[in-house]
Coordinates of C-alpha atoms and ligand atoms in Angstrom, one line a residue:
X1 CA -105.7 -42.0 49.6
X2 CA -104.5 -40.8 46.3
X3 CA -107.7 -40.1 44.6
X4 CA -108.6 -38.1 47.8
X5 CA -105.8 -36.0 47.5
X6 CA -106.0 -35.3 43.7
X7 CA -108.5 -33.0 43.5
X8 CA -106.9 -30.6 46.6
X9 CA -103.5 -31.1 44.5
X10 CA -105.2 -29.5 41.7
X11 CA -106.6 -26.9 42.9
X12 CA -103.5 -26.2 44.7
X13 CA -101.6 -26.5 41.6
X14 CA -104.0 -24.4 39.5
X15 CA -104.0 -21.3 42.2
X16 CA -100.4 -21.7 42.1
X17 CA -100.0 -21.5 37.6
X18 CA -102.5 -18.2 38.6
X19 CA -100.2 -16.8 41.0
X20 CA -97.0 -17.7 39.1
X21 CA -98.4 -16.3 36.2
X22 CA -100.0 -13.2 37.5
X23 CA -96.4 -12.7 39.0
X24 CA -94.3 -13.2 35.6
X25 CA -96.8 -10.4 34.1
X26 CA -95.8 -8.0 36.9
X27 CA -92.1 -8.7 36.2
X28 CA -93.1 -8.6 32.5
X29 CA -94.7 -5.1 32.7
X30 CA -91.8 -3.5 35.1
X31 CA -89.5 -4.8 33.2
X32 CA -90.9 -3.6 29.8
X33 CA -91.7 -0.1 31.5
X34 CA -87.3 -0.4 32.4
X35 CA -86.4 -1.2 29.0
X36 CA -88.4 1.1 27.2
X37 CA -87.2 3.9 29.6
X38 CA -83.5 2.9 29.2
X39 CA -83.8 2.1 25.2
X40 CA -86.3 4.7 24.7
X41 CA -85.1 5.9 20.9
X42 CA -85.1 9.3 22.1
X43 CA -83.2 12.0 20.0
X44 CA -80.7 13.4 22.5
X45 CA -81.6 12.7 25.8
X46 CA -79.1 12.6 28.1
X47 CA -76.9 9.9 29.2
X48 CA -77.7 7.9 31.9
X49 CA -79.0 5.0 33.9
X50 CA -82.2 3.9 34.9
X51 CA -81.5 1.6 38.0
X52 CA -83.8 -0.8 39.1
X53 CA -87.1 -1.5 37.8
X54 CA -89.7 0.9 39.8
X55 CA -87.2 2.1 42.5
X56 CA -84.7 3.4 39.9
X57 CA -81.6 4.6 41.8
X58 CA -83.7 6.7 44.5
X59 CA -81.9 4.9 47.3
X60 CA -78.3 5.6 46.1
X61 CA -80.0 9.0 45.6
X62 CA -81.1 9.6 49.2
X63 CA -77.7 7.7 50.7
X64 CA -77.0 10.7 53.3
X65 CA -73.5 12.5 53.0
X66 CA -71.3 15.4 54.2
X67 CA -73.5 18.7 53.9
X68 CA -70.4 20.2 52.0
X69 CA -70.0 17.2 49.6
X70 CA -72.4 16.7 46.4
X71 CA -72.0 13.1 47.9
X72 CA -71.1 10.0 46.3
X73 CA -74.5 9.4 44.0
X74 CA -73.4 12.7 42.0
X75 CA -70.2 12.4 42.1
X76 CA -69.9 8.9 40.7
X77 CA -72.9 10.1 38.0
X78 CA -70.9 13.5 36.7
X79 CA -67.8 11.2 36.8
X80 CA -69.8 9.0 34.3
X81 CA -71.9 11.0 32.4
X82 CA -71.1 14.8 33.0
X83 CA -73.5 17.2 34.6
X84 CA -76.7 16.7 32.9
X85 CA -77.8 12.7 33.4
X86 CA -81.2 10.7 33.1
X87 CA -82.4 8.5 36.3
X88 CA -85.8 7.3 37.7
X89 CA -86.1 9.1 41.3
X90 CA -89.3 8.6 43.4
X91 CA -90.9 6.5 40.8
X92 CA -90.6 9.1 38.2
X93 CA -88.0 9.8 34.8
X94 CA -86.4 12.6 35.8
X95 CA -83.5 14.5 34.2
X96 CA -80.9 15.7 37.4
X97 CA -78.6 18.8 36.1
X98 CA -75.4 19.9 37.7
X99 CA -74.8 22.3 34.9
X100 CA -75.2 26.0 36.5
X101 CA -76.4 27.5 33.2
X102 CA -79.3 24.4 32.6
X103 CA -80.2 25.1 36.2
X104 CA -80.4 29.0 35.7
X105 CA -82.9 28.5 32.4
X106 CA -85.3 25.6 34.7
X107 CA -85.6 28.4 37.3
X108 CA -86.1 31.4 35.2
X109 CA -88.3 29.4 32.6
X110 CA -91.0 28.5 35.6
X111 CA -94.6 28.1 34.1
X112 CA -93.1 28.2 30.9
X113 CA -91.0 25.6 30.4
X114 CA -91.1 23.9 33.7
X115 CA -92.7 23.9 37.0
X116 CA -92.6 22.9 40.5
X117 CA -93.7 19.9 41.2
X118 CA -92.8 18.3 44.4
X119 CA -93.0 14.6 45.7
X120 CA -96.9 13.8 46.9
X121 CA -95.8 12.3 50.2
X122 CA -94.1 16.3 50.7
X123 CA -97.7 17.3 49.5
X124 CA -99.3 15.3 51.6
X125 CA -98.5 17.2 54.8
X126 CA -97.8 20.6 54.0
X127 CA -101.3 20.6 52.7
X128 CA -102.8 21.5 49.2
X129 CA -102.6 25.3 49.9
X130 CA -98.8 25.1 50.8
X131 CA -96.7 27.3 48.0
X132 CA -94.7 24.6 47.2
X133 CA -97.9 22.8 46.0
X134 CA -99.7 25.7 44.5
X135 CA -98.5 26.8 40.4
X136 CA -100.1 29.4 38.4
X137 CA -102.4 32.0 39.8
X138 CA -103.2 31.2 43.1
X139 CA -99.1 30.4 43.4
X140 CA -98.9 34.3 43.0
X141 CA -101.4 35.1 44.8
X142 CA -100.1 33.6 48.1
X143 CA -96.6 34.5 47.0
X144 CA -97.7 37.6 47.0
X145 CA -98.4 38.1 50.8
X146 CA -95.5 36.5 51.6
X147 CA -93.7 38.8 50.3
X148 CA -95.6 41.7 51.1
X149 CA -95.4 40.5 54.6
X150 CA -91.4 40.7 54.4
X151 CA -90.9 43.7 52.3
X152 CA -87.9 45.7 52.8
X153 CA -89.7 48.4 54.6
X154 CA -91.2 46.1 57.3
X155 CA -88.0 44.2 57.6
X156 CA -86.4 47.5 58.8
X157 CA -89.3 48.7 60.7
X158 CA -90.8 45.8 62.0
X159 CA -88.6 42.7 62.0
X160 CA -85.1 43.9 63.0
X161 CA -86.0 45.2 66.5
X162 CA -88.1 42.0 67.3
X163 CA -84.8 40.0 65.8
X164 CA -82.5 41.9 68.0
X165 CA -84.5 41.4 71.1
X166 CA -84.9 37.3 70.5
X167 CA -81.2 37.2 69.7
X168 CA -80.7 39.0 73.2
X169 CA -83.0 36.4 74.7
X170 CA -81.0 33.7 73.4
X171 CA -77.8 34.7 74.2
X172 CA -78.9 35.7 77.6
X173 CA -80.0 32.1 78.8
X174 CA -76.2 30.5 77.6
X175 CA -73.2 30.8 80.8
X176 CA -69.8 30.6 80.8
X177 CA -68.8 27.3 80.2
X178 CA -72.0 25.7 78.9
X179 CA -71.8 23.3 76.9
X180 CA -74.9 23.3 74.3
X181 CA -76.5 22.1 71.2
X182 CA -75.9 24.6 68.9
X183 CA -78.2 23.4 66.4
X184 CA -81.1 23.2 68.8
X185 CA -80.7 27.0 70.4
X186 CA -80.7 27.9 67.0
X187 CA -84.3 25.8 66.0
X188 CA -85.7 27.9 69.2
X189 CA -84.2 31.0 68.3
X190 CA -85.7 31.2 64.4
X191 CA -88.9 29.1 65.6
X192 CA -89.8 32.1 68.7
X193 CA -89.0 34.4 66.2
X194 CA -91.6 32.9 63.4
X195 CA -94.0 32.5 66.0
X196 CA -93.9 36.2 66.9
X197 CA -94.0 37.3 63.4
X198 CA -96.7 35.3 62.0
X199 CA -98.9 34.8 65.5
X200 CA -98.0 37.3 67.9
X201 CA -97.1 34.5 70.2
X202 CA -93.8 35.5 72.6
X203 CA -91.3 33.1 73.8
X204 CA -92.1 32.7 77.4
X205 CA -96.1 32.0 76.7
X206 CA -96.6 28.6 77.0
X207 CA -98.7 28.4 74.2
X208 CA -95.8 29.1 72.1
X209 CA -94.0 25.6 74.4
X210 CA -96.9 24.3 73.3
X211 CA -96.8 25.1 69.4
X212 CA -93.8 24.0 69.3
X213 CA -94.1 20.8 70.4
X214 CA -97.1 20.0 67.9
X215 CA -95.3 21.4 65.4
X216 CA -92.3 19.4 65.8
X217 CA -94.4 16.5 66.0
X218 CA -96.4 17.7 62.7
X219 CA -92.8 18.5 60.6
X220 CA -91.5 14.3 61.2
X221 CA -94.8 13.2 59.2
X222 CA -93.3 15.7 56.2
X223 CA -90.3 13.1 56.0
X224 CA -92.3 9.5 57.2
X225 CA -93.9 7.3 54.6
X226 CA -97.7 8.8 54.3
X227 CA -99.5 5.8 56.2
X228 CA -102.6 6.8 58.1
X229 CA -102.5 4.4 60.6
X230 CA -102.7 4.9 64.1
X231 CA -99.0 4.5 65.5
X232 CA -97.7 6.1 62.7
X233 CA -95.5 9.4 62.5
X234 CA -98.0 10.4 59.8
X235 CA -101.0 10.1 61.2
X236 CA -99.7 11.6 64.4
X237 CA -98.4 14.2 61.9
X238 CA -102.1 14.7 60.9
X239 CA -103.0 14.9 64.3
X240 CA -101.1 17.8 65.6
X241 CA -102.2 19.5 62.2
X242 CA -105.8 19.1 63.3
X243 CA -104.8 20.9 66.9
X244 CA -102.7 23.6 65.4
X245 CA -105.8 24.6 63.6
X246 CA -108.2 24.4 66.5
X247 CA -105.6 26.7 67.9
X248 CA -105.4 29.1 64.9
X249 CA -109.5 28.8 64.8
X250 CA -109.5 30.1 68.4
X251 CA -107.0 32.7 68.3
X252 CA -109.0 34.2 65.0
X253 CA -112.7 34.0 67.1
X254 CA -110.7 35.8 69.8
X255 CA -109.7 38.4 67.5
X256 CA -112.4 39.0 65.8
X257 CA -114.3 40.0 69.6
X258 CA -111.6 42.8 69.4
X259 CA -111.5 44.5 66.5
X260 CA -109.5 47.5 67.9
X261 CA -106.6 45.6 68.7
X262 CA -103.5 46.0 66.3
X263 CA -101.0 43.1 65.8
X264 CA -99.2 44.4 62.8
X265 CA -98.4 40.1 62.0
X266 CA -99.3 37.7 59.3
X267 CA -102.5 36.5 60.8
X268 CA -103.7 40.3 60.7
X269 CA -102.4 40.7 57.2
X270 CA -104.3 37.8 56.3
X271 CA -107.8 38.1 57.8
X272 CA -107.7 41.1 57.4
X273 CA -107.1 41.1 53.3
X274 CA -110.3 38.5 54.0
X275 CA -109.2 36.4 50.9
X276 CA -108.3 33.2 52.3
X277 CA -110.2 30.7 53.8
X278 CA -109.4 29.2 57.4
X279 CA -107.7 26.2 55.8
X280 CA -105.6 28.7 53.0
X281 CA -105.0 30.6 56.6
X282 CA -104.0 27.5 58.1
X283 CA -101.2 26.2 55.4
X284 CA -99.9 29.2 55.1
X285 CA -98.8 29.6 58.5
X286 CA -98.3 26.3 58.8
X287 CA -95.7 26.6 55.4
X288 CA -94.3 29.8 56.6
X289 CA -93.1 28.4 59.9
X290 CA -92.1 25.9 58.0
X291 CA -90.1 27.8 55.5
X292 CA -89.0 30.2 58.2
X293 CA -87.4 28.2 60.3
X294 CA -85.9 24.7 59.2
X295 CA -83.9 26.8 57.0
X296 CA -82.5 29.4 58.5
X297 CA -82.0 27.6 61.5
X298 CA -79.6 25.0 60.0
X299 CA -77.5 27.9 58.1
X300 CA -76.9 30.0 61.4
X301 CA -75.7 26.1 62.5
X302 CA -73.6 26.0 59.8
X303 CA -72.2 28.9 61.0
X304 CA -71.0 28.1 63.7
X305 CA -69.8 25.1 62.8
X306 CA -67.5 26.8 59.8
X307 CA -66.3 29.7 61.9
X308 CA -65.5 27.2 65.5
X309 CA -62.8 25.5 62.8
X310 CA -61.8 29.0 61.2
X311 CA -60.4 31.4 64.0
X312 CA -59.0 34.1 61.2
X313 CA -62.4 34.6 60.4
X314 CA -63.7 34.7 63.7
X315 CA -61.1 37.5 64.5
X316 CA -61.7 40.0 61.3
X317 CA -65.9 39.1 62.6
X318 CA -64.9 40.5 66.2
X319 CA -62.8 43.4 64.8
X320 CA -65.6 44.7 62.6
X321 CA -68.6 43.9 65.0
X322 CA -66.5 45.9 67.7
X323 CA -66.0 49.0 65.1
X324 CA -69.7 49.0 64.8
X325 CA -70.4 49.1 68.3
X326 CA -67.6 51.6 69.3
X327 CA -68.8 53.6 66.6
X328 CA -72.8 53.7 68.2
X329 CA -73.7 56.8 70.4
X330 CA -74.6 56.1 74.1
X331 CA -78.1 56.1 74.2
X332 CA -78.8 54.1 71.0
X333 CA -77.9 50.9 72.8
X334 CA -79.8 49.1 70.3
X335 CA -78.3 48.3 66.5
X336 CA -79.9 50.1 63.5
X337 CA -80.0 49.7 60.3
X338 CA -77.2 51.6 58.6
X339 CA -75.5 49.3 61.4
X340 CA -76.5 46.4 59.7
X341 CA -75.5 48.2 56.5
X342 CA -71.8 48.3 57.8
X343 CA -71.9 44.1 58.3
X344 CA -69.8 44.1 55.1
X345 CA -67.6 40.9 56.2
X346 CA -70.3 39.7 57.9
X347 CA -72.0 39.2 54.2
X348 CA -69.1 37.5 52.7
X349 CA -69.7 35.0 55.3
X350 CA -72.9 34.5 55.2
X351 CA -72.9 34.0 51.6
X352 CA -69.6 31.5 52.2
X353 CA -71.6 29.7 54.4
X354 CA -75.0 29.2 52.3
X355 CA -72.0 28.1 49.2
X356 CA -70.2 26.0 51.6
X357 CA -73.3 24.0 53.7
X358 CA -75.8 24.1 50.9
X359 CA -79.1 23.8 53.1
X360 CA -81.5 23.2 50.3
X361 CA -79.7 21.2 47.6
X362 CA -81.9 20.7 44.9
X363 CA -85.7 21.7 44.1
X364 CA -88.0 19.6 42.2
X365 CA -89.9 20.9 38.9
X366 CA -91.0 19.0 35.9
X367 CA -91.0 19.8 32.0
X368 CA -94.2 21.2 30.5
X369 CA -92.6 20.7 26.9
X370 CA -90.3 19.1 25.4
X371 CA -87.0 20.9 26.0
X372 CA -83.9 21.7 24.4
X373 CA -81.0 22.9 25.8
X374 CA -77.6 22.8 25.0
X375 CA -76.8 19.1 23.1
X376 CA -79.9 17.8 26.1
X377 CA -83.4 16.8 25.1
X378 CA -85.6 16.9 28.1
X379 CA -88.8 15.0 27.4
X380 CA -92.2 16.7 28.3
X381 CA -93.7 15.3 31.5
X382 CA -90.4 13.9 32.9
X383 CA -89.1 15.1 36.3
X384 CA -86.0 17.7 36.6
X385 CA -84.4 18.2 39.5
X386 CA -81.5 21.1 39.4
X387 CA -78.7 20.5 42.3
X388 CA -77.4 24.1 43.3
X389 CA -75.1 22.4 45.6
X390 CA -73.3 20.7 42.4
X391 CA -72.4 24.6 41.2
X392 CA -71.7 25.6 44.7
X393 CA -68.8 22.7 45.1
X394 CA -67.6 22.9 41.6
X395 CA -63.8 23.8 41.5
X396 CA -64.6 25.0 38.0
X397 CA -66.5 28.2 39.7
X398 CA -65.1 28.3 43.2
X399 CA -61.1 27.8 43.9
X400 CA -60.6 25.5 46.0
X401 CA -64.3 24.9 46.4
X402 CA -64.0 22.8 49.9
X403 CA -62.7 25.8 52.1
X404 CA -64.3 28.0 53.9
X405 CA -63.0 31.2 53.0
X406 CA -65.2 34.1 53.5
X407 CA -62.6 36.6 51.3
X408 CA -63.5 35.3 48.4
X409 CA -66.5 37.2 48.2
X410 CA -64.5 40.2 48.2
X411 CA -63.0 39.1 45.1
X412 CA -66.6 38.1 43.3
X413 CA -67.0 41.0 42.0
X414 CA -69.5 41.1 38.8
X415 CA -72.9 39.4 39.4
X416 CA -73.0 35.5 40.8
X417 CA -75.2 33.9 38.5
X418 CA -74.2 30.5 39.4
X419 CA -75.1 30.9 43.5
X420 CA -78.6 30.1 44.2
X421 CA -79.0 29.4 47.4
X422 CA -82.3 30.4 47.7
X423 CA -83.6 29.2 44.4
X424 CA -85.0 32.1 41.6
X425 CA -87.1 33.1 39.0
X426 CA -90.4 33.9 40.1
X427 CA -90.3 30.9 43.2
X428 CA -87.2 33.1 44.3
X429 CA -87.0 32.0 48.2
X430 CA -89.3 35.1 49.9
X431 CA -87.4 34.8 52.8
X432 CA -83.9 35.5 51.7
X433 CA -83.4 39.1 52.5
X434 CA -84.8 38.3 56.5
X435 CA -82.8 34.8 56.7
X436 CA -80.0 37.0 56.1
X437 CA -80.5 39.6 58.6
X438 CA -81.0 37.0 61.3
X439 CA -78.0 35.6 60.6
X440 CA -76.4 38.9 60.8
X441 CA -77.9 40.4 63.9
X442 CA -77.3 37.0 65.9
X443 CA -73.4 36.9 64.2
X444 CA -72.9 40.5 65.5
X445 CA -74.1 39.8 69.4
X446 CA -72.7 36.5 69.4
X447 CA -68.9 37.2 68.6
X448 CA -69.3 40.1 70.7
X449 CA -70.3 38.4 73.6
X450 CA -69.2 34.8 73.1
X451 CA -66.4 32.4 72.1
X452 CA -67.0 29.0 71.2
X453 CA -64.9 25.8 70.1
X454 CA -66.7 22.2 69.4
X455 CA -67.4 19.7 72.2
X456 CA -67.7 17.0 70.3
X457 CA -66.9 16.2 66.5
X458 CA -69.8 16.6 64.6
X459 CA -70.9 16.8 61.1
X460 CA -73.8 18.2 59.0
X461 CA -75.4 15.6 56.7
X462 CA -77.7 15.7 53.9
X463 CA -80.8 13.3 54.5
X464 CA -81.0 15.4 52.0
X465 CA -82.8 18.0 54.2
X466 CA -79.6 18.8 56.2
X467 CA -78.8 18.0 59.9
X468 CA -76.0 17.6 62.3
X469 CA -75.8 14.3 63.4
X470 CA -75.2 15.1 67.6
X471 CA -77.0 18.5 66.9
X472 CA -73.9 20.1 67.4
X473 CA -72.3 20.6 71.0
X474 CA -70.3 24.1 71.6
X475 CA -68.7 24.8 74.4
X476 CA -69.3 28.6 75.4
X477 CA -67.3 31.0 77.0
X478 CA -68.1 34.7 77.8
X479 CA -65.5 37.2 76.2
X480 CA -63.8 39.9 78.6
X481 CA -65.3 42.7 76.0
X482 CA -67.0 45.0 77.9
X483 CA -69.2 48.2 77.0
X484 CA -66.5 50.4 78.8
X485 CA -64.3 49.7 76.1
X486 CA -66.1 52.2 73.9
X487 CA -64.4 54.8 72.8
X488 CA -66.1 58.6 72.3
Ligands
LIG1 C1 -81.0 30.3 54.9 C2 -82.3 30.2 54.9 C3 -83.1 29.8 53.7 C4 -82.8 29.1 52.6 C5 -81.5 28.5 52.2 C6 -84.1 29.1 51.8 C7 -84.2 28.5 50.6 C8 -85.3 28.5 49.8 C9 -85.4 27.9 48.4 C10 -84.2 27.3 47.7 C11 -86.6 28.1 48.0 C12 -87.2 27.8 46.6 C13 -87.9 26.4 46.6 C14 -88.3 26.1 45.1 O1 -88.0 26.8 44.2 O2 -88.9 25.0 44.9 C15 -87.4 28.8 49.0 C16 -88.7 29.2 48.9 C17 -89.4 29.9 50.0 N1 -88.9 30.3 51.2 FE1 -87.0 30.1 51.8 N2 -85.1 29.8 52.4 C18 -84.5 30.2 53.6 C19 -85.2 31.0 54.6 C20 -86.5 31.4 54.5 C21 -87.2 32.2 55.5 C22 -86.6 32.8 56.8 C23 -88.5 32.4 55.1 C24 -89.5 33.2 55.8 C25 -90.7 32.8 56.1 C26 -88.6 31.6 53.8 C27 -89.8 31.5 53.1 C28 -89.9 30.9 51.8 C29 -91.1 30.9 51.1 C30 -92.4 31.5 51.5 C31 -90.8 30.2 49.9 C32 -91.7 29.9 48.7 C33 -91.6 30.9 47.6 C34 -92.4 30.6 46.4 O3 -92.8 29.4 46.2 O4 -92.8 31.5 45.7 N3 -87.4 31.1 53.5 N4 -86.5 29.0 50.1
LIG2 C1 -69.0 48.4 52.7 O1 -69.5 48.3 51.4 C2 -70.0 49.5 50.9 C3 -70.5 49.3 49.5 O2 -70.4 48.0 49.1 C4 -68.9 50.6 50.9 O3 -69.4 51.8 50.4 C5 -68.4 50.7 52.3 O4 -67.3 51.6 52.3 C6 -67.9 49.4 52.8 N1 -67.6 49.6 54.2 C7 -66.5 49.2 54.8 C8 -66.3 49.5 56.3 O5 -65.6 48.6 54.2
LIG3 C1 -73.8 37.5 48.3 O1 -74.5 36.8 47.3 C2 -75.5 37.6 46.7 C3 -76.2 36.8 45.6 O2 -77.1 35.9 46.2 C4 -74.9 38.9 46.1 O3 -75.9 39.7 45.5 C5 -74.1 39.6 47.2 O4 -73.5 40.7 46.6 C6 -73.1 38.7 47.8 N1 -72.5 39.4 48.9 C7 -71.2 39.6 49.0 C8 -70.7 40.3 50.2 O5 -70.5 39.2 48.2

């Protein structure tokens, strides 16, 4: 019996010194890949820790918080080591800086000193054409007709009516009394409105239903773990990427039988120009409805949420919303521009609220050199990740950085170069100037047609992308201010 066994025994226990061993040497290498990132005899670099062999501190790092808190991971690590720290985030060395003047030099120093580099499982899905993937040249090039398709001229020409006429829309389908998810009118309101822009496509088409839905279904693979498995969010991620282009593919044979016909949106602008490729067309409109409406549908949320809890503001919003519409002849029914030129408060609180909610908190670049700045050394190849939403929160810059005061804008008076909002140098956010009118024209129809309180508690958290958590329920109620009011 025993001799039987030996040999099985030894075999058993040999696989088991090879496993063991083969084990120790992983253990061995993460462990010597820790230490020499943490003891690294680097001149300068900045203090900090390195967490946990491999994983580093991502998860305290993507621990969701309160949208207008830098949340606990930064405030413990500023507490510890001030505003410029080392980590390992995502499997990478990375530098994080909360110091508004380091994050002002990473941004204008792009393709010099730094450059954007985003996570590949981001990557991944938005597709290797998507800006946010792109550096260099062919970054500018498809910069470039993004923002020549939002240039100030078209903006006024092109955009605002469409805005105005989708804000309408929107506001037309709430009654007195509803009680609805504030976040998701907003997601319909911005997403209609990109779809019209870039495809022509109007709300009540069901292929814009229909767009929707696959791209809803495309944007949850952009935050699952990249597995291409059937069952997976990714892979059905990948999926409705696949039908969205059939769709685009068909759309662009159909225009191309009617060469006559003008659409004046991106899809023209593109094909037209005839330097992209199908799949450059795809990401692009992909990435700009992407862009176009995650964002500025969470801020116009925000919104809401801030000016529900702050009635003083609501009521200097009505006052001058109701000077500009006294002030409009009888037959333009319709804002206009030097309308929108008047929205003075309005600005202050749009601004308040991109300080205050923070909806993109941080970009991600790494260092082409080695860097120095300040007392920091920044090793070349290592990660750097600027938090805007550290500046934005920092009692140092803003009194009483945790309230929602819209005045204080009135008191900012020499340029803000500490509120970034919407990122800068030469990856400035193209969008900006139109996020901001949409915000404006739906501010100025909504107070003068609506008021709303909360239904139910809610909060905006950072996941980091930002969301609020019961997608915010308002309770509506149609004001007594009616166009017989106007004077003249
Ligand atoms: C309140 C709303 C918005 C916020 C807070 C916002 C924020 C940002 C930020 C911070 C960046 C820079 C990313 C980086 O440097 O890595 C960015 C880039 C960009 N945004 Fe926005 N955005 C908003 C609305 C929009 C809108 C409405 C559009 C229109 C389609 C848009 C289009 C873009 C594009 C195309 C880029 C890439 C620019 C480049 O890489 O050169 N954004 N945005
Ligand atoms: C709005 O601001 C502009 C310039 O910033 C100023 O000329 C104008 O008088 C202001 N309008 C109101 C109504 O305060
Ligand atoms: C809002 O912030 C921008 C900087 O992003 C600044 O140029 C603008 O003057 C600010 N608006 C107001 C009303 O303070």
């Amino acid at each position: 019996m025993l001799t039987m066994a030996m040999p099985a025994l030894r075999f058993g226990s040999r696989a088991g010194i090879f496993v063991a061993a083969m084990a120790i040497l992983l253990v061995l290498i993460a462990f010597v890949r820790w230490f020499w990132s943490h003891y690294r005899p680097t001149e300068r670099l900045p203090p900090g820790s390195m967490g946990w062999p491999l994983v580093g501190e991502t998860m305290d790092f993507l621990q969701p918080h309160s949208a207008t808190s830098r949340g606990r991971f930064m405030e413990k690590h500023i507490k510890r080591y001030g505003n410029v720290f080392k980590s390992s985030l995502f499997g990478h060395q990375t530098i994080i800086s909360a110091d508004p003047e380091l994050n002002k030099f990473i941004l204008v120093n792009e393709n010099k000193l730094f450059q954007c580099s985003y996570p590949s499982t981001i990557t991944g899905i938005l597709g290797k054409w998507s800006m946010l993937v792109l550096v260099g040249e062919e970054h500018k090039r498809m910069r470039s007709i993004a923002i020549n398709f939002m240039n100030p001229a078209k903006l006024k020409d092109f955009f605002f009516k469409d805005i105005e006429r989708h804000v309408l829309l929107t506001l037309q389908s709430w009654k007195d009394g509803d009680v609805l998810f504030a976040q998701q009118e907003a997601k319909k309101f911005t997403f209609n409105l990109m779809a019209k822009q870039i495809l022509t496509f109007n709300p009540e088409e069901p292929r814009t239903q229909e767009l929707m839905k696959d791209y809803y279904t495309f944007m949850k693979g952009v935050i699952a773990a990249p597995l291409n498995i059937p069952g997976t969010a990714y892979y059905r991620a990948l999926k409705s990427r696949s039908k969205i282009l059939d769709t685009l593919g068909r759309i662009m044979d159909a225009r191309s039988q009617k060469p006559e016909d003008k659409y004046n949106d991106l899809l023209e602008v593109v094909t037209k120009s005839g330097s992209l490729t199908t799949e450059q067309v795809l990401d692009l409109v992909l990435n700009m409805l992407f862009a176009g409406h995650e964002t500025s549908s969470v801020a116009l949320t925000l919104a809401l949420k801030f000016l529900a809890d702050a009635p003083a503001v609501v009521q200097q919003l009505q006052e001058e919303h109701q000077a500009i519409y006294a002030a409009r002849s009888f037959e333009k029914e319709r804002l206009t521009w030097e309308d929108y030129k008047k929205m003075n408060f309005t600005h202050c609180v749009i601004n308040e609220t991109l300080r205050l909610g923070n909806v993109v908190r941080f970009v991600h670049r790494k260092a082409l050199k080695d860097v120095y700045f300040k007392d920091f050394f920044i090793p070349k190849g290592w990660k750097v990740l600027p938090v805007f939403c550290a500046a934005h929160l920092d009692a140092g810059v803003y009194c009483r950085p945790l309230e929602f005061d819209p005045w204080r804008w009135q008191q900012i008076q020499e340029k803000n170069v500490y509120f970034t909002p919407f990122g800068g140098g030469n990856r400035l956010c193209a969008g900006a100037d139109l996020a901001k009118l949409e915000m404006a024209v739906f501010i100025h129809h909504l107070v003068l047609q609506f008021e709303w309180k909360i239904a139910e508690a809610d909060r905006a958290m950072a996941f980091p992308f930002v969301e609020f958590e019961k997608g915010l329920p308002i309770q509506i109620n149609r004001r007594c201010f009616r166009p017989m009011q106007k004077q003249q």
